[in-house]
Short mmCIF file of C-alpha atoms and ligand atoms in Angstrom, two decimals:
data_model
loop_
_atom_site.label_atom_id
_atom_site.label_comp_id
_atom_site.label_asym_id
_atom_site.label_seq_id
_atom_site.Cartn_x
_atom_site.Cartn_y
_atom_site.Cartn_z
CA UNK A 1 0.01 -0.38 0.08
CA UNK A 2 2.68 2.17 -0.49
CA UNK A 3 1.55 3.80 -3.49
CA UNK A 4 1.41 7.79 -4.44
CA UNK A 5 -1.70 9.25 -5.96
CA UNK A 6 -0.78 12.54 -8.19
CA UNK A 7 -3.71 15.38 -7.97
CA UNK A 8 -4.79 16.33 -11.16
CA UNK A 9 -7.22 18.48 -13.21
CA UNK A 10 -9.76 15.91 -13.37
CA UNK A 11 -9.11 14.99 -9.19
CA UNK A 12 -10.93 17.11 -6.37
CA UNK A 13 -11.76 16.79 -2.66
CA UNK A 14 -14.42 17.08 -1.07
CA UNK A 15 -14.54 17.83 2.20
CA UNK A 16 -17.44 16.82 5.03
CA UNK A 17 -18.97 18.32 7.60
CA UNK A 18 -16.35 20.33 8.84
CA UNK A 19 -18.86 22.38 10.81
CA UNK A 20 -18.59 23.64 15.07
CA UNK A 21 -22.10 21.35 15.65
CA UNK A 22 -19.38 17.80 15.01
CA UNK A 23 -16.27 19.18 16.80
CA UNK A 24 -15.56 18.47 20.40
CA UNK A 25 -17.69 21.67 22.22
CA UNK A 26 -20.26 20.83 19.95
CA UNK A 27 -24.58 19.66 19.78
CA UNK A 28 -23.24 16.01 17.93
CA UNK A 29 -19.36 15.84 18.92
CA UNK A 30 -17.44 13.29 17.19
CA UNK A 31 -14.94 12.01 19.57
CA UNK A 32 -11.56 13.79 18.90
CA UNK A 33 -13.18 15.37 14.87
CA UNK A 34 -11.00 17.87 15.88
CA UNK A 35 -8.09 16.43 14.51
CA UNK A 36 -9.17 16.27 11.21
CA UNK A 37 -7.73 20.20 10.73
CA UNK A 38 -4.68 19.92 10.93
CA UNK A 39 -4.39 17.10 8.09
CA UNK A 40 -7.42 18.38 5.99
CA UNK A 41 -5.43 21.80 5.31
CA UNK A 42 -2.01 20.31 4.88
CA UNK A 43 -4.64 17.38 2.31
CA UNK A 44 -6.79 21.08 0.34
CA UNK A 45 -3.81 22.65 -0.43
CA UNK A 46 -2.19 19.89 -1.87
CA UNK A 47 -5.06 19.75 -4.33
CA UNK A 48 -6.68 22.61 -7.27
CA UNK A 49 -10.16 21.97 -6.65
CA UNK A 50 -11.86 20.55 -3.25
CA UNK A 51 -15.40 21.31 -2.31
CA UNK A 52 -17.12 21.52 0.60
CA UNK A 53 -19.88 20.36 1.87
CA UNK A 54 -21.77 22.11 4.92
CA UNK A 55 -24.79 19.77 7.62
CA UNK A 56 -27.86 22.57 7.02
CA UNK A 57 -30.46 21.52 8.52
CA UNK A 58 -34.41 23.35 9.67
CA UNK A 59 -34.96 24.01 13.06
CA UNK A 60 -37.43 21.11 14.00
CA UNK A 61 -35.83 19.11 11.85
CA UNK A 62 -36.97 15.18 11.13
CA UNK A 63 -33.89 13.92 12.20
CA UNK A 64 -33.49 16.09 15.52
CA UNK A 65 -35.16 13.66 18.91
CA UNK A 66 -36.50 16.69 19.65
CA UNK A 67 -38.65 16.15 17.25
CA UNK A 68 -40.38 13.32 18.04
CA UNK A 69 -42.26 13.32 21.12
CA UNK A 70 -41.29 10.85 23.32
CA UNK A 71 -37.74 9.96 21.74
CA UNK A 72 -34.30 9.98 22.75
CA UNK A 73 -31.14 10.42 20.77
CA UNK A 74 -29.43 7.95 19.12
CA UNK A 75 -32.39 6.16 19.07
CA UNK A 76 -33.78 5.43 15.45
CA UNK A 77 -37.60 5.26 13.98
CA UNK A 78 -39.14 4.65 10.71
CA UNK A 79 -40.24 7.05 8.13
CA UNK A 80 -41.68 6.78 4.32
CA UNK A 81 -38.14 6.28 3.16
CA UNK A 82 -36.45 3.41 5.94
CA UNK A 83 -35.44 3.45 8.86
CA UNK A 84 -33.65 7.53 10.77
CA UNK A 85 -31.03 7.35 13.05
CA UNK A 86 -32.23 10.31 15.72
CA UNK A 87 -30.01 12.83 16.54
CA UNK A 88 -29.19 15.52 18.74
CA UNK A 89 -29.75 19.76 17.46
CA UNK A 90 -27.53 20.06 15.21
CA UNK A 91 -26.34 22.13 12.56
CA UNK A 92 -29.26 24.20 11.78
CA UNK A 93 -28.92 27.11 9.39
CA UNK A 94 -27.44 30.30 10.40
CA UNK A 95 -26.51 29.09 14.05
CA UNK A 96 -23.10 29.00 14.98
CA UNK A 97 -23.53 25.63 15.59
CA UNK A 98 -23.32 25.01 11.20
CA UNK A 99 -21.10 27.13 10.74
CA UNK A 100 -17.25 25.98 9.68
CA UNK A 101 -14.71 25.30 11.88
CA UNK A 102 -12.81 28.72 12.72
CA UNK A 103 -9.58 26.49 12.34
CA UNK A 104 -10.19 25.60 8.45
CA UNK A 105 -8.46 27.00 5.72
CA UNK A 106 -8.96 26.26 2.70
CA UNK A 107 -9.77 29.82 1.06
CA UNK A 108 -9.45 27.80 -2.39
CA UNK A 109 -13.03 25.76 -2.12
CA UNK A 110 -14.62 25.88 -4.88
CA UNK A 111 -18.45 24.59 -4.13
CA UNK A 112 -20.13 25.20 -0.67
CA UNK A 113 -22.89 22.14 -0.67
CA UNK A 114 -25.37 22.62 1.51
CA UNK A 115 -27.24 20.22 2.39
CA UNK A 116 -29.81 18.20 5.17
CA UNK A 117 -32.41 21.73 4.14
CA UNK A 118 -35.98 19.71 3.61
CA UNK A 119 -36.75 19.23 7.29
CA UNK A 120 -38.81 15.92 6.72
CA UNK A 121 -35.89 13.55 3.88
CA UNK A 122 -32.73 13.54 6.67
CA UNK A 123 -29.03 13.79 4.00
CA UNK A 124 -26.19 12.05 5.24
CA UNK A 125 -24.80 11.49 1.60
CA UNK A 126 -23.18 14.40 -0.41
CA UNK A 127 -25.02 13.20 -3.62
CA UNK A 128 -28.33 11.71 -2.34
CA UNK A 129 -30.85 12.34 0.59
CA UNK A 130 -31.61 9.80 2.72
CA UNK A 131 -34.49 8.73 0.79
CA UNK A 132 -31.91 7.55 -1.31
CA UNK A 133 -33.70 9.20 -4.26
CA UNK A 134 -33.62 13.14 -4.52
CA UNK A 135 -30.42 14.53 -5.65
CA UNK A 136 -28.48 16.93 -4.06
CA UNK A 137 -27.12 17.82 -7.61
CA UNK A 138 -23.50 16.79 -7.10
CA UNK A 139 -22.85 14.88 -9.19
CA UNK A 140 -24.38 16.81 -12.40
CA UNK A 141 -21.80 19.73 -10.96
CA UNK A 142 -18.64 16.82 -10.98
CA UNK A 143 -19.39 16.34 -14.10
CA UNK A 144 -19.70 19.40 -15.78
CA UNK A 145 -16.80 20.12 -14.14
CA UNK A 146 -15.26 17.45 -15.50
CA UNK A 147 -13.91 15.24 -12.46
CA UNK A 148 -13.42 11.93 -12.26
CA UNK A 149 -12.19 11.33 -9.73
CA UNK A 150 -13.04 12.45 -5.96
CA UNK A 151 -11.28 12.43 -2.23
CA UNK A 152 -12.94 12.18 1.17
CA UNK A 153 -12.64 13.58 4.34
CA UNK A 154 -14.23 15.00 7.09
CA UNK A 155 -17.00 13.92 9.04
CA UNK A 156 -18.32 11.37 10.40
CA UNK A 157 -16.60 8.55 8.62
CA UNK A 158 -19.70 5.96 9.60
CA UNK A 159 -22.35 8.98 8.43
CA UNK A 160 -21.82 11.58 5.34
CA UNK A 161 -18.38 10.49 4.34
CA UNK A 162 -19.55 6.84 4.87
CA UNK A 163 -22.35 7.70 2.39
CA UNK A 164 -21.23 10.41 0.61
CA UNK A 165 -18.38 7.23 -0.94
CA UNK A 166 -20.68 4.62 -1.68
CA UNK A 167 -23.37 7.23 -3.69
CA UNK A 168 -20.65 8.76 -5.36
CA UNK A 169 -19.28 5.23 -6.47
CA UNK A 170 -23.11 4.58 -7.68
CA UNK A 171 -22.55 7.25 -9.91
CA UNK A 172 -19.76 6.67 -11.37
CA UNK A 173 -16.56 8.64 -9.82
CA UNK A 174 -13.45 7.15 -8.70
CA UNK A 175 -13.38 7.31 -5.41
CA UNK A 176 -10.39 7.58 -2.14
CA UNK A 177 -11.22 7.98 1.93
CA UNK A 178 -8.72 9.76 2.66
CA UNK A 179 -8.41 7.53 5.88
CA UNK A 180 -6.97 9.61 9.00
CA UNK A 181 -7.93 13.42 7.64
CA UNK A 182 -11.80 11.83 8.37
CA UNK A 183 -13.17 11.07 12.24
CA UNK A 184 -16.17 8.38 13.16
CA UNK A 185 -19.40 8.26 15.81
CA UNK A 186 -19.40 5.27 16.63
CA UNK A 187 -23.09 4.14 17.18
CA UNK A 188 -23.17 0.61 17.32
CA UNK A 189 -19.82 -0.96 15.33
CA UNK A 190 -20.80 1.78 13.16
CA UNK A 191 -16.81 2.06 12.72
CA UNK A 192 -17.00 -1.51 11.67
CA UNK A 193 -19.17 -1.65 9.61
CA UNK A 194 -18.26 1.39 7.62
CA UNK A 195 -14.48 -0.71 7.53
CA UNK A 196 -16.40 -3.64 6.38
CA UNK A 197 -18.70 -2.18 3.39
CA UNK A 198 -15.22 -0.16 1.86
CA UNK A 199 -13.48 -3.69 1.41
CA UNK A 200 -16.48 -4.76 -0.46
CA UNK A 201 -18.03 -2.64 -2.40
CA UNK A 202 -14.07 -2.16 -3.08
CA UNK A 203 -13.84 0.93 -1.88
CA UNK A 204 -9.64 2.29 -0.90
CA UNK A 205 -9.23 3.99 2.64
CA UNK A 206 -5.69 5.32 2.09
CA UNK A 207 -3.43 7.42 4.33
CA UNK A 208 -2.79 11.31 3.14
CA UNK A 209 0.39 11.46 3.01
CA UNK A 210 -0.08 8.98 -0.04
CA UNK A 211 -1.21 11.73 -1.54
CA UNK A 212 1.15 13.65 -3.34
C1 VGL B 1 -23.56 13.33 10.37
C2 VGL B 1 -25.93 12.33 11.74
C3 VGL B 1 -25.97 14.09 11.02
C4 VGL B 1 -23.08 13.66 9.85
C5 VGL B 1 -24.61 14.26 9.53
O1 VGL B 1 -21.49 14.80 9.03
O2 VGL B 1 -22.11 12.49 9.36
N1 VGL B 1 -24.35 12.47 11.24
N2 VGL B 1 -25.94 15.04 10.74
ZN1 ZN B 2 -27.44 16.47 9.83
#
């Protein structure tokens, strides 16, 4: 696994949800989520093209436990589109928790893609909402811009990075997940399940130092 990945014009780095609510002190803090900041800043400097995603929920969003009487965070409910994990209120549009972490340094990012803004559908993936049908428009954007290979980094490894990786693959892009540029939430073994799924799906995890 000493492969080197030389970054060119057809490559884009997708930086997932580096927002205050997913970092220590935030409402849905990913353990050690802030450790990815220097890794991602260094990684982004190697890419001519970077896109950022921003989890961007309405107040009273359906994915919030607080929207369901008698439910608490990390329980699941059945919705019309399938099973939905319930979360603490997080990344509410326009709040400080939804803002990018202040140490994120990617001034050359070309796109900020917001997701999760439909009150009745969650969206982990940057490509499809959780009904697995509603498109965010990202695949069309990437195609129009001529990108072929997507490198993924960010939070959380086992939710938004995972689903974005699967969907990028499903939409025909080559996908590499930069492992040490991610951290997971790890609900009920979800980090191990994600690694297993990446293995069977042929989605490669690589270290940041392999990008050059
Ligand atoms: C995320 C749970 C809820 C993520 C977003 O960014 O991984 N996880 N909303
Ligand atoms: Zn969310």
